[in-house]
Tab-separated table of C-alpha atoms and ligand atoms in Angstrom:
chain	number	residue	atom	x	y	z
A	1264	MET	CA	60.218	82.135	135.935
A	1265	ALA	CA	63.694	82.578	137.432
A	1266	ASP	CA	65.463	79.258	137.017
A	1267	GLY	CA	68.867	80.650	136.013
A	1268	LYS	CA	68.580	79.720	132.342
A	1269	ALA	CA	68.999	83.350	131.322
A	1270	GLN	CA	72.369	83.603	133.018
A	1271	LYS	CA	73.471	80.368	131.377
A	1272	VAL	CA	72.528	81.680	127.946
A	1273	ALA	CA	74.279	85.018	128.578
A	1274	ASP	CA	77.409	83.269	129.878
A	1275	ALA	CA	77.447	80.833	126.977
A	1276	ILE	CA	77.243	83.658	124.436
A	1277	LEU	CA	80.123	85.505	126.090
A	1278	ASP	CA	82.179	82.325	126.463
A	1279	ARG	CA	81.720	81.495	122.807
A	1280	TYR	CA	82.709	84.992	121.771
A	1281	ARG	CA	85.852	84.819	123.923
A	1282	ALA	CA	86.737	81.328	122.699
A	1283	ARG	CA	86.546	82.436	119.048
A	1284	THR	CA	88.531	85.654	119.514
A	1285	PRO	CA	91.589	85.119	121.750
A	1286	LEU	CA	93.853	87.289	119.597
A	1287	SER	CA	91.359	90.142	119.640
A	1288	ARG	CA	91.397	89.944	123.414
A	1289	GLU	CA	95.189	90.083	123.416
A	1290	HIS	CA	95.230	93.059	121.020
A	1291	HIS	CA	92.759	94.833	123.247
A	1292	ARG	CA	94.866	94.155	126.332
A	1293	ARG	CA	97.878	95.699	124.618
A	1294	ALA	CA	95.984	98.640	123.155
A	1295	ARG	CA	94.774	99.528	126.648
A	1296	GLU	CA	98.363	100.225	127.650
A	1297	PHE	CA	98.525	103.076	125.170
A	1298	MET	CA	95.001	104.283	124.650
A	1299	PRO	CA	92.137	104.934	127.071
A	1300	GLY	CA	90.264	101.645	127.192
A	1301	GLY	CA	92.226	100.657	124.093
A	1302	ASP	CA	89.906	102.877	122.078
A	1303	THR	CA	89.984	105.887	119.798
A	1304	ARG	CA	86.469	105.680	118.369
A	1305	THR	CA	83.678	105.240	120.898
A	1306	ALA	CA	81.181	104.017	118.315
A	1307	ILE	CA	83.188	100.865	117.568
A	1308	TYR	CA	83.949	99.954	121.155
A	1309	TYR	CA	81.962	97.174	122.809
A	1310	THR	CA	82.376	94.802	125.718
A	1311	PRO	CA	83.999	92.475	126.572
A	1312	TYR	CA	86.378	93.814	123.878
A	1313	PRO	CA	85.952	94.659	120.201
A	1314	THR	CA	86.837	92.174	117.493
A	1315	TYR	CA	90.048	93.179	115.722
A	1316	MET	CA	89.563	92.938	111.979
A	1317	GLU	CA	92.464	92.189	109.708
A	1318	LYS	CA	91.318	92.148	106.124
A	1319	GLY	CA	88.273	92.449	103.945
A	1320	GLU	CA	87.307	91.309	100.504
A	1321	GLY	CA	83.975	92.181	98.973
A	1322	CYS	CA	81.340	91.764	101.657
A	1323	ARG	CA	83.537	89.398	103.667
A	1324	ILE	CA	85.653	90.582	106.558
A	1325	TYR	CA	88.222	88.496	108.446
A	1326	ASP	CA	89.250	88.977	112.046
A	1327	CYS	CA	92.746	88.435	113.416
A	1328	ASP	CA	91.775	84.962	114.658
A	1329	GLY	CA	90.788	83.902	111.148
A	1330	ASN	CA	87.017	84.061	111.665
A	1331	VAL	CA	85.075	85.225	108.640
A	1332	TYR	CA	82.006	87.424	108.668
A	1333	THR	CA	79.520	88.914	106.259
A	1334	ASP	CA	80.089	92.611	106.784
A	1335	TYR	CA	76.858	94.500	107.436
A	1336	HIS	CA	78.788	97.174	109.297
A	1337	ASN	CA	80.613	98.509	106.261
A	1338	ASN	CA	82.412	100.948	108.506
A	1339	TYR	CA	79.152	102.544	109.513
A	1340	THR	CA	77.624	102.395	106.019
A	1341	SER	CA	80.589	103.993	104.253
A	1342	LEU	CA	81.870	101.039	102.189
A	1343	ILE	CA	79.210	100.812	99.560
A	1344	HIS	CA	81.188	98.299	97.468
A	1345	GLY	CA	82.568	96.385	100.432
A	1346	HIS	CA	86.306	95.876	100.839
A	1347	ALA	CA	89.181	96.089	98.392
A	1348	PHE	CA	86.857	97.041	95.545
A	1349	GLN	CA	89.155	96.747	92.557
A	1350	PRO	CA	88.222	99.959	90.669
A	1351	VAL	CA	88.903	101.911	93.874
A	1352	VAL	CA	92.117	100.009	94.596
A	1353	HIS	CA	93.368	100.795	91.091
A	1354	ALA	CA	92.353	104.454	91.179
A	1355	ALA	CA	93.987	104.980	94.572
A	1356	TRP	CA	97.103	103.028	93.603
A	1357	GLU	CA	97.540	104.954	90.386
A	1358	GLN	CA	97.230	108.226	92.237
A	1359	LEU	CA	99.440	107.024	95.097
A	1360	GLN	CA	102.315	106.598	92.723
A	1361	LYS	CA	101.989	110.193	91.574
A	1362	GLY	CA	101.762	111.593	95.080
A	1363	THR	CA	99.094	111.893	97.722
A	1364	VAL	CA	98.678	115.625	98.237
A	1365	PHE	CA	100.693	118.622	97.109
A	1366	GLY	CA	99.732	121.748	98.958
A	1367	ALA	CA	98.074	122.692	95.695
A	1368	PRO	CA	94.758	121.822	94.088
A	1369	GLY	CA	94.544	118.925	91.652
A	1370	GLN	CA	92.258	118.194	88.747
A	1371	VAL	CA	90.650	115.253	90.548
A	1372	MET	CA	89.295	117.736	93.109
A	1373	TYR	CA	86.969	119.544	90.718
A	1374	GLU	CA	86.220	116.367	88.772
A	1375	HIS	CA	84.919	114.897	92.019
A	1376	ALA	CA	82.917	118.068	92.682
A	1377	GLN	CA	81.526	117.951	89.156
A	1378	LEU	CA	80.380	114.380	89.723
A	1379	LEU	CA	78.767	115.285	93.049
A	1380	ARG	CA	76.948	118.252	91.561
A	1381	SER	CA	75.658	116.198	88.674
A	1382	ARG	CA	74.020	113.970	91.291
A	1383	VAL	CA	73.052	116.610	93.832
A	1384	PRO	CA	72.231	119.773	91.861
A	1385	SER	CA	71.342	121.716	95.037
A	1386	MET	CA	75.079	121.639	95.804
A	1387	GLU	CA	75.818	124.451	93.394
A	1388	ARG	CA	79.238	124.972	94.961
A	1389	ILE	CA	81.117	122.415	97.056
A	1390	ARG	CA	83.978	122.328	99.543
A	1391	TYR	CA	85.701	119.297	101.017
A	1392	THR	CA	86.730	118.209	104.497
A	1393	ASN	CA	88.229	115.074	105.986
A	1394	SER	CA	85.159	113.907	107.869
A	1395	GLY	CA	81.427	114.276	108.048
A	1396	THR	CA	81.899	115.958	111.406
A	1397	GLU	CA	83.855	118.778	109.803
A	1398	ALA	CA	81.342	118.977	106.972
A	1399	THR	CA	78.425	119.675	109.323
A	1400	LEU	CA	80.605	122.064	111.331
A	1401	MET	CA	81.356	124.062	108.192
A	1402	ALA	CA	77.810	123.923	106.835
A	1403	MET	CA	76.597	125.363	110.138
A	1404	ARG	CA	79.285	128.021	110.005
A	1405	ALA	CA	78.179	128.889	106.471
A	1406	ALA	CA	74.572	129.253	107.599
A	1407	ARG	CA	75.576	131.391	110.568
A	1408	ALA	CA	77.850	133.582	108.495
A	1409	PHE	CA	75.217	134.028	105.787
A	1410	THR	CA	72.321	134.849	108.092
A	1411	ARG	CA	74.460	136.575	110.746
A	1412	LYS	CA	72.521	134.631	113.364
A	1413	ASP	CA	73.799	132.115	115.869
A	1414	VAL	CA	70.990	129.757	116.796
A	1415	PHE	CA	70.532	126.361	115.137
A	1416	VAL	CA	67.599	123.998	115.375
A	1417	LYS	CA	68.515	120.331	115.507
A	1418	MET	CA	66.455	117.234	116.067
A	1419	ASP	CA	66.249	115.242	119.252
A	1420	GLY	CA	68.407	112.158	118.649
A	1421	GLY	CA	69.965	113.737	115.551
A	1422	TYR	CA	73.588	112.795	114.920
A	1423	HIS	CA	75.849	115.025	112.852
A	1424	GLY	CA	79.280	113.973	114.057
A	1425	CYS	CA	80.970	114.971	117.282
A	1426	HIS	CA	81.918	118.649	117.060
A	1427	ASP	CA	80.707	120.870	119.876
A	1428	PHE	CA	77.744	122.471	118.103
A	1429	VAL	CA	75.948	119.178	117.558
A	1430	GLU	CA	76.608	117.562	120.931
A	1431	VAL	CA	73.126	118.506	122.036
A	1432	ASN	CA	70.371	115.898	122.551
A	1433	VAL	CA	72.271	113.297	120.571
A	1434	TRP	CA	70.825	110.807	123.023
A	1435	SER	CA	67.170	111.268	123.528
A	1436	ASP	CA	65.750	111.378	127.043
A	1437	PRO	CA	62.966	108.784	126.925
A	1438	ASP	CA	61.194	110.335	129.907
A	1439	GLU	CA	60.946	113.731	128.366
A	1440	LYS	CA	57.452	114.660	127.329
A	1441	GLY	CA	56.670	117.706	125.235
A	1442	VAL	CA	59.203	120.000	123.587
A	1443	PRO	CA	62.728	118.609	124.071
A	1444	ILE	CA	64.842	120.670	126.437
A	1445	PRO	CA	68.270	121.263	124.895
A	1446	ARG	CA	70.981	119.545	126.917
A	1447	LEU	CA	74.606	118.753	126.258
A	1448	THR	CA	75.287	115.097	125.600
A	1449	ALA	CA	79.077	115.305	125.951
A	1450	ALA	CA	81.039	116.725	128.843
A	1451	GLY	CA	83.542	119.385	127.881
A	1452	VAL	CA	81.272	121.222	125.474
A	1453	PRO	CA	80.748	124.869	126.497
A	1454	VAL	CA	77.285	125.612	127.893
A	1455	ASP	CA	77.014	128.444	125.395
A	1456	VAL	CA	76.328	125.764	122.787
A	1457	VAL	CA	73.048	124.935	124.492
A	1458	ARG	CA	72.069	128.612	124.488
A	1459	ASN	CA	72.503	128.608	120.745
A	1460	THR	CA	70.626	125.390	120.049
A	1461	LEU	CA	66.930	124.617	119.927
A	1462	VAL	CA	65.705	121.061	119.712
A	1463	ALA	CA	62.642	119.676	117.957
A	1464	HIS	CA	61.247	116.171	117.784
A	1465	TYR	CA	61.751	114.419	114.460
A	1466	ASN	CA	58.577	113.986	112.408
A	1467	ASP	CA	56.864	116.759	114.369
A	1468	LEU	CA	56.069	119.712	112.112
A	1469	GLU	CA	53.850	121.395	114.661
A	1470	GLY	CA	56.568	121.392	117.290
A	1471	LEU	CA	59.089	122.692	114.784
A	1472	GLU	CA	56.794	125.492	113.703
A	1473	ALA	CA	56.243	126.567	117.317
A	1474	ILE	CA	60.014	126.803	117.783
A	1475	LEU	CA	60.486	128.765	114.560
A	1476	LYS	CA	57.631	131.133	115.323
A	1477	ALA	CA	58.953	131.965	118.782
A	1478	ASN	CA	62.611	132.331	117.763
A	1479	LYS	CA	62.817	133.107	114.065
A	1480	ASP	CA	64.822	136.300	114.517
A	1481	ARG	CA	67.598	134.358	116.225
A	1482	ILE	CA	67.706	131.260	114.030
A	1483	ALA	CA	70.319	130.694	111.321
A	1484	GLY	CA	69.182	127.280	110.215
A	1485	ILE	CA	67.732	123.847	110.777
A	1486	ILE	CA	69.955	120.789	110.440
A	1487	LEU	CA	68.502	117.319	110.114
A	1488	GLU	CA	69.068	113.867	108.680
A	1489	PRO	CA	66.468	112.975	106.045
A	1490	MET	CA	66.326	109.619	107.851
A	1491	GLN	CA	67.548	109.588	111.449
A	1492	GLY	CA	70.424	107.125	111.451
A	1493	ALA	CA	72.040	106.919	114.876
A	1494	ALA	CA	68.618	107.263	116.491
A	1495	GLY	CA	67.804	103.890	114.925
A	1496	ASP	CA	67.147	104.385	111.215
A	1497	LEU	CA	63.881	106.213	111.719
A	1498	PRO	CA	62.558	107.322	108.334
A	1499	ALA	CA	60.893	110.662	107.759
A	1500	GLN	CA	57.132	110.225	107.595
A	1501	PRO	CA	55.399	111.100	104.321
A	1502	GLY	CA	55.278	114.862	103.887
A	1503	TYR	CA	57.601	115.620	106.810
A	1504	LEU	CA	60.675	116.696	104.860
A	1505	ARG	CA	58.608	118.773	102.481
A	1506	GLY	CA	56.925	120.348	105.488
A	1507	VAL	CA	60.305	121.207	107.022
A	1508	ARG	CA	61.338	122.806	103.728
A	1509	GLU	CA	58.184	124.902	103.664
A	1510	LEU	CA	58.609	125.988	107.280
A	1511	ALA	CA	62.258	126.939	106.725
A	1512	THR	CA	61.247	129.063	103.754
A	1513	ARG	CA	58.278	130.617	105.548
A	1514	TYR	CA	60.338	131.587	108.598
A	1515	GLY	CA	63.402	132.663	106.619
A	1516	VAL	CA	65.876	130.148	108.033
A	1517	LEU	CA	68.301	127.984	106.083
A	1518	LEU	CA	67.740	124.262	105.723
A	1519	VAL	CA	70.712	121.902	105.997
A	1520	PHE	CA	70.181	118.296	104.950
A	1521	ASP	CA	72.786	116.002	106.448
A	1522	GLU	CA	72.878	113.303	103.770
A	1523	ILE	CA	76.150	111.815	104.953
A	1524	VAL	CA	74.412	108.461	105.292
A	1525	THR	CA	71.284	108.824	103.158
A	1526	PHE	CA	73.146	109.780	99.994
A	1527	ARG	CA	73.426	106.027	99.383
A	1528	PHE	CA	69.655	105.706	98.863
A	1529	SER	CA	69.620	107.166	95.359
A	1530	LEU	CA	71.924	108.892	92.886
A	1531	GLY	CA	71.115	112.189	94.602
A	1532	GLY	CA	70.222	111.152	98.146
A	1533	ILE	CA	66.828	111.577	99.765
A	1534	GLN	CA	66.500	115.108	98.394
A	1535	ALA	CA	66.375	113.596	94.899
A	1536	ILE	CA	63.808	110.989	95.931
A	1537	GLU	CA	61.600	113.610	97.561
A	1538	GLY	CA	62.261	116.423	95.085
A	1539	ILE	CA	63.307	118.824	97.838
A	1540	LYS	CA	66.022	121.451	97.566
A	1541	PRO	CA	67.808	122.189	100.829
A	1542	ASP	CA	69.935	125.337	101.087
A	1543	LEU	CA	72.971	123.350	102.166
A	1544	THR	CA	73.856	119.652	102.106
A	1545	THR	CA	76.539	117.644	103.833
A	1546	LEU	CA	77.970	114.431	102.404
A	1547	GLY	CA	80.633	111.975	103.539
A	1548	LYS	CA	81.070	108.202	103.914
A	1549	ILE	CA	80.667	106.673	100.424
A	1550	ILE	CA	81.924	109.705	98.486
A	1551	GLY	CA	85.539	108.969	99.458
A	1552	GLY	CA	85.734	105.336	98.377
A	1553	GLY	CA	86.756	104.252	101.870
A	1554	PHE	CA	89.140	107.138	102.552
A	1555	ALA	CA	88.526	109.899	105.085
A	1556	VAL	CA	86.158	112.452	103.599
A	1557	GLY	CA	83.408	114.995	104.021
A	1558	ALA	CA	81.828	117.610	101.773
A	1559	TYR	CA	79.448	120.501	102.195
A	1560	GLY	CA	77.800	122.598	99.586
A	1561	GLY	CA	74.692	124.405	98.536
A	1562	ARG	CA	73.372	127.607	97.089
A	1563	GLU	CA	76.076	129.535	95.301
A	1564	GLU	CA	75.359	132.773	97.150
A	1565	ILE	CA	75.875	131.015	100.492
A	1566	MET	CA	78.940	129.061	99.469
A	1567	ASP	CA	80.436	132.195	97.955
A	1568	LEU	CA	81.140	133.251	101.520
A	1569	PHE	CA	84.163	130.966	101.244
A	1570	ASN	CA	85.268	132.396	97.902
A	1571	PRO	CA	88.808	133.692	98.426
A	1572	GLU	CA	88.381	135.896	95.367
A	1573	LYS	CA	85.823	137.946	97.284
A	1574	PRO	CA	86.788	140.451	99.956
A	1575	GLY	CA	86.114	139.395	103.533
A	1576	SER	CA	85.626	135.728	102.679
A	1577	VAL	CA	85.399	133.089	105.419
A	1578	SER	CA	88.627	131.164	105.741
A	1579	THR	CA	88.516	127.387	106.269
A	1580	SER	CA	91.359	124.999	105.573
A	1581	GLY	CA	92.506	121.468	106.152
A	1582	THR	CA	95.879	119.993	105.248
A	1583	PHE	CA	94.274	116.970	103.614
A	1584	ASN	CA	91.075	118.537	102.243
A	1585	ALA	CA	90.306	117.091	98.809
A	1586	ASN	CA	93.588	115.192	98.769
A	1587	ASN	CA	94.215	113.389	95.528
A	1588	ILE	CA	93.880	109.862	96.879
A	1589	THR	CA	90.455	110.455	98.393
A	1590	MET	CA	89.236	112.286	95.315
A	1591	ALA	CA	90.484	109.648	92.867
A	1592	ALA	CA	89.129	106.790	94.972
A	1593	GLY	CA	85.846	108.622	95.481
A	1594	ILE	CA	85.319	109.152	91.763
A	1595	ALA	CA	85.930	105.465	91.012
A	1596	ASN	CA	83.634	104.483	93.865
A	1597	LEU	CA	80.757	106.715	92.813
A	1598	LYS	CA	81.009	105.887	89.126
A	1599	ALA	CA	80.487	102.227	89.978
A	1600	TYR	CA	77.560	103.125	92.210
A	1601	ASP	CA	75.088	103.643	89.401
A	1602	GLN	CA	71.310	103.368	89.318
A	1603	ALA	CA	71.396	99.605	88.736
A	1604	ALA	CA	73.671	99.083	91.766
A	1605	ILE	CA	71.484	101.331	93.903
A	1606	ASP	CA	68.286	99.547	92.889
A	1607	ARG	CA	69.858	96.179	93.561
A	1608	ILE	CA	71.112	96.925	97.081
A	1609	ASN	CA	67.948	98.813	97.992
A	1610	ALA	CA	65.980	95.695	97.057
A	1611	LEU	CA	68.334	93.455	99.064
A	1612	GLY	CA	68.051	95.789	102.058
A	1613	THR	CA	64.273	95.775	101.867
A	1614	ARG	CA	64.273	91.980	101.642
A	1615	LEU	CA	66.556	91.641	104.636
A	1616	ARG	CA	64.572	94.170	106.701
A	1617	GLN	CA	61.298	92.449	105.885
A	1618	GLY	CA	62.918	89.094	106.661
A	1619	PHE	CA	64.039	90.388	110.080
A	1620	ASN	CA	60.505	91.554	110.796
A	1621	ARG	CA	59.117	88.185	109.773
A	1622	ALA	CA	61.673	86.453	112.008
A	1623	PHE	CA	60.572	88.493	115.036
A	1624	ARG	CA	56.945	87.660	114.322
A	1625	ALA	CA	57.720	83.976	113.745
A	1626	ALA	CA	59.524	83.859	117.100
A	1627	ASP	CA	56.563	85.671	118.657
A	1628	LEU	CA	58.823	88.462	119.890
A	1629	ARG	CA	58.202	92.169	120.133
A	1630	GLY	CA	61.048	93.255	117.929
A	1631	GLN	CA	61.277	95.091	114.639
A	1632	ALA	CA	63.660	96.448	112.066
A	1633	THR	CA	63.105	100.028	110.913
A	1634	GLY	CA	64.814	101.850	108.099
A	1635	GLN	CA	64.591	102.152	104.390
A	1636	ALA	CA	66.305	101.083	101.199
A	1637	SER	CA	69.713	99.519	101.921
A	1638	MET	CA	69.835	99.867	105.707
A	1639	PHE	CA	67.927	99.334	108.923
A	1640	THR	CA	68.253	98.969	112.691
A	1641	ILE	CA	66.778	96.479	115.132
A	1642	HIS	CA	64.522	97.735	117.938
A	1643	TRP	CA	63.183	95.709	120.818
A	1644	THR	CA	59.610	96.857	120.626
A	1645	ASP	CA	56.687	96.453	118.261
A	1646	ALA	CA	55.364	99.954	118.966
A	1647	SER	CA	55.474	102.409	116.109
A	1648	LEU	CA	58.591	104.574	116.171
A	1649	ALA	CA	58.428	108.090	114.819
A	1650	ARG	CA	61.027	109.933	116.864
A	1651	ALA	CA	64.202	109.213	118.793
A	1652	SER	CA	62.524	109.278	122.200
A	1653	ASP	CA	60.199	106.478	121.028
A	1654	SER	CA	63.140	104.199	120.293
A	1655	ALA	CA	65.145	105.332	123.344
A	1656	GLN	CA	62.281	104.269	125.622
A	1657	HIS	CA	62.794	100.651	124.671
A	1658	LEU	CA	66.570	100.588	124.851
A	1659	ILE	CA	66.970	100.512	128.611
A	1660	PRO	CA	64.633	97.588	129.339
A	1661	ALA	CA	66.303	95.580	126.550
A	1662	ALA	CA	69.900	96.671	127.138
A	1663	GLU	CA	71.577	93.288	127.744
A	1664	LEU	CA	69.617	91.748	124.930
A	1665	VAL	CA	71.030	94.252	122.421
A	1666	LYS	CA	74.531	93.258	123.498
A	1667	LEU	CA	73.801	89.520	123.508
A	1668	LEU	CA	72.159	89.476	120.088
A	1669	HIS	CA	75.102	91.443	118.727
A	1670	LEU	CA	77.665	88.976	120.124
A	1671	GLU	CA	75.571	85.982	119.100
A	1672	MET	CA	75.283	87.291	115.520
A	1673	LEU	CA	79.043	87.909	115.491
A	1674	SER	CA	79.662	84.321	116.518
A	1675	ARG	CA	77.319	83.303	113.723
A	1676	GLY	CA	79.380	85.236	111.196
A	1677	CYS	CA	77.388	88.475	110.854
A	1678	PHE	CA	79.360	91.640	111.586
A	1679	ALA	CA	77.285	94.727	112.391
A	1680	PRO	CA	77.549	97.603	114.843
A	1681	ARG	CA	76.606	96.865	118.407
A	1682	ARG	CA	73.341	98.795	118.093
A	1683	GLY	CA	72.085	96.365	115.446
A	1684	GLN	CA	72.357	98.441	112.311
A	1685	TYR	CA	72.637	96.494	109.060
A	1686	ALA	CA	73.826	98.110	105.818
A	1687	ILE	CA	73.996	96.363	102.457
A	1688	SER	CA	76.978	96.621	100.105
A	1689	THR	CA	77.011	95.888	96.372
A	1690	PRO	CA	78.935	92.569	96.554
A	1691	MET	CA	76.054	91.054	98.543
A	1692	THR	CA	73.588	88.711	96.911
A	1693	ASP	CA	70.388	86.925	97.874
A	1694	ARG	CA	72.558	84.126	99.202
A	1695	HIS	CA	73.978	86.391	101.914
A	1696	ILE	CA	70.511	87.608	102.811
A	1697	ASP	CA	69.145	84.053	103.096
A	1698	GLN	CA	72.088	82.955	105.213
A	1699	THR	CA	71.750	85.924	107.556
A	1700	LEU	CA	68.030	85.331	107.975
A	1701	GLU	CA	68.768	81.753	108.975
A	1702	GLU	CA	71.339	82.971	111.495
A	1703	LEU	CA	68.925	85.496	112.946
A	1704	ALA	CA	66.181	82.905	113.391
A	1705	ALA	CA	68.651	80.577	115.138
A	1706	ALA	CA	69.983	83.401	117.328
A	1707	LEU	CA	66.477	84.385	118.434
A	1708	GLU	CA	65.727	80.772	119.253
A	1709	TYR	CA	68.932	80.518	121.272
A	1710	LEU	CA	68.107	83.714	123.169
A	1711	ARG	CA	64.568	82.650	123.976
A	1712	PRO	CA	65.236	81.340	127.523
A	1713	TYR	CA	67.007	84.623	128.271
A	1714	ILE	CA	64.058	86.639	126.972
A	1715	VAL	CA	61.526	84.512	128.854
A	1716	GLU	CA	63.322	85.154	132.130
A	1717	ARG	CA	64.833	88.652	131.816
A	1718	THR	CA	62.731	90.523	129.273
A	1719	PRO	CA	59.316	88.821	129.261
A	1720	HIS	CA	57.720	92.079	128.115
A	1721	LEU	CA	59.150	91.198	124.708
A	1722	LEU	CA	57.208	87.981	124.377
A	1723	GLY	CA	54.244	88.163	122.054
A	1724	SER	CA	50.690	88.164	123.316
B	2260	PLP	C1	74.290	111.648	109.644
B	2260	PLP	C2	75.743	111.770	110.015
B	2260	PLP	N1	76.325	112.967	110.009
B	2260	PLP	C3	77.619	113.129	110.305
B	2260	PLP	C4	78.398	112.048	110.646
B	2260	PLP	C5	79.844	112.247	110.988
B	2260	PLP	O1	80.661	111.766	109.988
B	2260	PLP	P1	82.174	111.344	110.336
B	2260	PLP	O2	82.090	110.131	111.207
B	2260	PLP	O3	82.799	111.113	109.014
B	2260	PLP	O4	82.776	112.490	111.069
B	2260	PLP	C6	77.843	110.781	110.665
B	2260	PLP	C7	78.653	109.612	111.027
B	2260	PLP	O5	78.191	108.526	111.245
B	2260	PLP	C8	76.470	110.632	110.364
B	2260	PLP	O6	75.886	109.439	110.414
């Protein structure tokens, strides 16, 4: 059926978006004069232009045109208590009046570290950075320095920030069968990075073991997310993480858990849920209370490499590392994120994810939401998804639909990243979940003529 309805739906969605956001369009036009494409953060760019947000309060966020949204973006999962959370505002404000950073350590630094270690005991010693990107960079440096080996194993589709050493197979090649061939996914990264990186499929212990067996003398460590986030919230299958731990131990390589996102799932991240002790862990996002942050830590003997009291220690610095504002805000943020809060948002996230899955089934569409606890991502397929290449396969045929559902949900007051990732924050209640489920059902209904014409493979049997 090609009667032009699809184009009408697509045009109407774009027109509505433009009509609601004229000031965003104007901001974008001006930003483009000074910045490439008006952008400084690829992950938040989308066409026709991103919505400019002006203020947030709890789980509400307001754009510059006065539209209000329920914020499922939460700055890519980092705002666990939503916006302007009063305990964080007070802690930061109090500290702000005393000074932001002094070129000297402050008490809040080790108090923050003490709090982190009480929740993540495998982080016997901790250092801070200003981003998750730097945290994974430094954790990998620690592993390389400790083992005196250069090669790292990462997962296909694994995201650990945007430093050179992890710009390998960030995007999965859906056509690739068998062992993933390491390839750079950003221009400008030296090819030497590929020579020092091996890539395994997520949830594939056999493949990982084959890589370790063939290369163990060259490998410093394995880095992975205990749930793959950017690849589409693909959880580890039962036994996988434990299996990775066992393989790392058996082949004498270090294991780095990147819990920058998954720390939100429990008081001690996925490692606490699974009872697994990685050698090194990276954290970020929620530990800074909305301020720029990253942390890495692990076994004392590894982290002692950075101990300036020891001869020949590894030097790493950062002007704003563990600055007082971030530390004070982070402590207030984490203290309020207790077991009761975690249980509550995990339950809300599960309800919303299950509701999304029901909505796809009710609309007779091949779509699904995968993830766990307080977050998930939409995929346009009903096939089971174990690894990044499984989800990547379905992205291309559904490409316009991802964009249209995103814009349609925005116009219906639900703010989430373009890729369709939803993260719960503590100010949310069942009321927000119910409302969002209604909006999703209406959006799917609205998109139906588009799907019938352009992506009929997504219609149910
Ligand atoms: C798993 C993971 N690691 C590392 C990073 C990088 O953190 P940052 O954006 O703070 O540099 C991210 C960011 O989304 C992430 O999801």
